């Protein structure tokens, strides 16, 4: 009995998809001559005419021929257009495909149209059976693969012509490359899952999904550029055997490689051949047309390595925003040999020859290129070529090992406090963590990187404002004053105050981050030799007293950076009151606050495009893993930044991307997918709310100065 027929809707969707995919290759062929489409430039390539025929044959041989009583359009085409399917009989060897002057291009296009007519009829009648439908979708993806091969092969042919012909007026591509971002993204790795799971289409080689172990690693956010490549060539990269794998070096010598495929040097200027003809090599563009051997040698020269395919996939799965041009520019060589995943089963039937039998001696490339049809590639997609092949639209993205930064022997008390606090916060619902634990050495470094981001305005705005107000306010300090700074970090803004108050006697920076504090105190002591610098490591929420004999001058509190915004309201009031006690009866206090403003500006500042704030947020979990032996799969948490209008605060969260259980201090902490840890609030103030806060903690507002937009304010408090 036949399986039930598919719905009319499904059939018309399939027909629409079929027509769209099948229209693409004739569209690419349209402006090319029959001669362009008949020639074959090398054994690895095929003539355009052959691609047009073969992709039609695929539907005929895999699908139509299976129907009872089917009569082929032309039995001779079964041999001409069979690529490599042993079970489907004899075929023309690939290197001889260019000798097929018959059938003519018109006959091939007529064959193509007839297959399309038969496929439309088949779709109208096709039973609803999974295997046939898989083969149908496979046929579409196969056609798309050949659309890219068509472009690779045409380019190779054009590049052999001394006329440097342009195959197209402009490079056929769906969208422009993304701009470069700079920097690298670090991934914790651990036990992660890669491979295709779920219901969408994938080739058999992408599954099954399985676990792999990844040591911590980093990937370049950008693809390697032509300028990078020229630096490699200028450093005699093609002439130094120590940079090359043995097989690679043998190939360099045998082939006389001195530059990527298609590059030519004329009067010291490099040009390259593209689909729109010969052009100057654009330094900022990603390098193309390099082999695995070259990519590997370049990485060694750069002191880095190629990523493993699991590293690439894990990175793109867990932080799709981190890498520029992961898709749509050039395929990226990986260090992974093309081999079956554990549990790999080839598709049943004739299509079993599609991928599996090529799993030897080839390397995997990930991503996709500008020539890959839209919707064709996926995060689990495994492209593959032999290591010497260069005619693909292939480039590279560097990787490196990224072990956790060296651990400073942490104070036992602090570790215990961190453990207690985190266990308590994660046992609550909703889960919370105190932002003060962000600031280990790496967290302090990441915060400094945040202050340099274009989106993070508070540091720049506050520093400029401080330069304006500091001279006037410092005039009130009097001689030999003692400047006590809370959460001093890198002590950069301090310099503005010190410059405005040259007769200041003592500087007492207080910070919970010993690494940041020690380094900053040293720098300040060096830069201001007349100043006594007295750093104190500690929590400013638990203020004791100032060291005895610290100096007789007026005490001036300094709390910039809108760090007060990270405190809960009652904490902020208690802190300001305690600071008043610490500083004494005629104290002054310079407080920095961020002001309420448009949520878009705020959200951009806490969710920067380079992902630095995301790394800062996630570093809390990295720190917990290292210092507390916690078992967070760091990459399974996503950075979230949201404006909370009722609390007038930005919130940072870490959101679990799957259900999981995390071991912390011998406890099992359960996370549901979508559940978050609220890691930080950054309160935004108004003139009124600052005055109210100051009043509630026993201070009077003696000065209030706001910056231009995006606005922050500095407040001078007196007792
Ligand atoms: N004042 C600097 C740094 C702000 S970042 C600036 O304006 O750029 C916040 C600083 O406060 C970090 O150096 C962090 O280590 C420190 N910090 C955060 N919570 C703290 C706490 N409870 N006690 C002491 N220092 C703290
Ligand atoms: C230190 N503190 C005031 C910063 C803030 O803006 O709340 C920390 C920060 N969080 C994300 N980006 C910067």
Coordinates of N, CA and C in Angstrom, one line a residue, residues 32 151-161 163-173 261-264 271-281 288-289 370 391 393:
X32 N 27.6 33.6 -19.9 CA 28.8 32.9 -20.4 C 28.6 32.3 -21.8
X151 N 31.2 28.2 -10.0 CA 31.9 29.4 -9.9 C 33.4 29.2 -9.7
X152 N 33.8 28.2 -8.8 CA 35.2 27.9 -8.6 C 35.8 27.5 -10.0
X153 N 35.1 26.7 -10.7 CA 35.7 26.1 -11.9 C 35.8 27.2 -13.1
X154 N 34.7 28.0 -13.1 CA 34.8 29.1 -14.2 C 35.9 30.0 -13.9
X155 N 36.1 30.3 -12.6 CA 37.2 31.3 -12.2 C 38.6 30.6 -12.6
X156 N 38.7 29.3 -12.3 CA 40.0 28.7 -12.6 C 40.2 28.7 -14.1
X157 N 39.2 28.6 -14.9 CA 39.3 28.6 -16.4 C 39.7 30.0 -16.8
X158 N 39.0 31.0 -16.3 CA 39.3 32.4 -16.7 C 40.7 32.8 -16.3
X159 N 41.1 32.3 -15.2 CA 42.5 32.7 -14.7 C 43.6 32.1 -15.6
X160 N 43.2 31.1 -16.4 CA 44.3 30.5 -17.2 C 44.4 31.3 -18.5
X161 N 43.5 32.2 -18.8 CA 43.5 33.0 -20.0 C 44.4 34.2 -19.9
X163 N 44.0 36.8 -21.3 CA 43.1 38.0 -21.4 C 42.5 38.4 -20.1
X164 N 42.7 37.6 -19.0 CA 42.1 37.8 -17.7 C 40.6 38.2 -17.8
X165 N 39.8 37.3 -18.5 CA 38.4 37.7 -18.7 C 37.6 37.7 -17.4
X166 N 36.7 38.7 -17.4 CA 35.7 38.8 -16.2 C 34.6 37.9 -16.5
X167 N 34.3 36.9 -15.7 CA 33.2 36.0 -15.9 C 31.9 36.7 -15.6
X168 N 31.9 37.7 -14.7 CA 30.7 38.5 -14.3 C 31.2 40.0 -14.2
X169 N 30.2 40.8 -14.4 CA 30.5 42.3 -14.3 C 30.8 42.6 -12.9
X170 N 30.1 42.0 -11.9 CA 30.5 42.2 -10.5 C 30.5 40.8 -9.9
X171 N 31.2 40.7 -8.8 CA 31.3 39.4 -8.1 C 29.9 38.9 -7.7
X172 N 29.5 37.7 -8.1 CA 28.1 37.3 -7.6 C 28.2 36.9 -6.1
X173 N 27.5 37.7 -5.3 CA 27.5 37.4 -3.9 C 26.3 38.0 -3.3
X261 N 47.0 31.2 -5.0 CA 46.6 30.9 -6.4 C 46.0 32.2 -7.0
X262 N 46.3 32.5 -8.2 CA 45.8 33.6 -9.0 C 46.5 34.9 -8.7
X263 N 47.4 35.0 -7.7 CA 48.2 36.2 -7.5 C 49.3 36.4 -8.5
X264 N 49.4 37.7 -8.9 CA 50.5 38.0 -9.8 C 51.1 39.3 -9.3
X271 N 48.3 41.6 -7.9 CA 46.9 41.6 -8.3 C 46.4 40.1 -8.2
X272 N 45.1 40.0 -8.2 CA 44.5 38.6 -8.1 C 43.4 38.5 -9.0
X273 N 43.1 37.3 -9.4 CA 42.0 37.1 -10.3 C 40.7 36.7 -9.5
X274 N 39.6 37.4 -9.8 CA 38.3 37.1 -9.2 C 37.3 36.9 -10.3
X275 N 36.1 36.7 -9.9 CA 35.0 36.4 -10.8 C 34.7 37.7 -11.7
X276 N 35.1 38.8 -11.2 CA 34.9 40.0 -12.0 C 36.2 40.5 -12.7
X277 N 37.2 39.6 -12.8 CA 38.4 39.9 -13.5 C 39.6 40.1 -12.6
X278 N 40.7 40.6 -13.2 CA 41.9 40.8 -12.4 C 41.8 42.2 -11.7
X279 N 42.2 42.2 -10.4 CA 42.0 43.4 -9.6 C 43.3 43.5 -8.7
X280 N 43.6 44.7 -8.2 CA 44.7 44.7 -7.2 C 44.3 43.9 -5.9
X281 N 45.3 43.3 -5.3 CA 45.0 42.6 -4.0 C 44.6 43.7 -3.0
X288 N 42.2 34.6 0.1 CA 41.5 33.5 -0.6 C 42.5 32.7 -1.4
X289 N 42.0 31.5 -1.7 CA 42.7 30.6 -2.7 C 44.1 30.2 -2.1
X370 N 31.5 33.4 0.0 CA 30.6 34.4 -0.7 C 29.8 33.7 -1.8
X391 N 41.8 25.9 -5.4 CA 40.9 26.7 -6.2 C 39.6 27.0 -5.5
X393 N 37.1 28.7 -2.6 CA 37.1 30.0 -2.0 C 37.4 29.8 -0.5

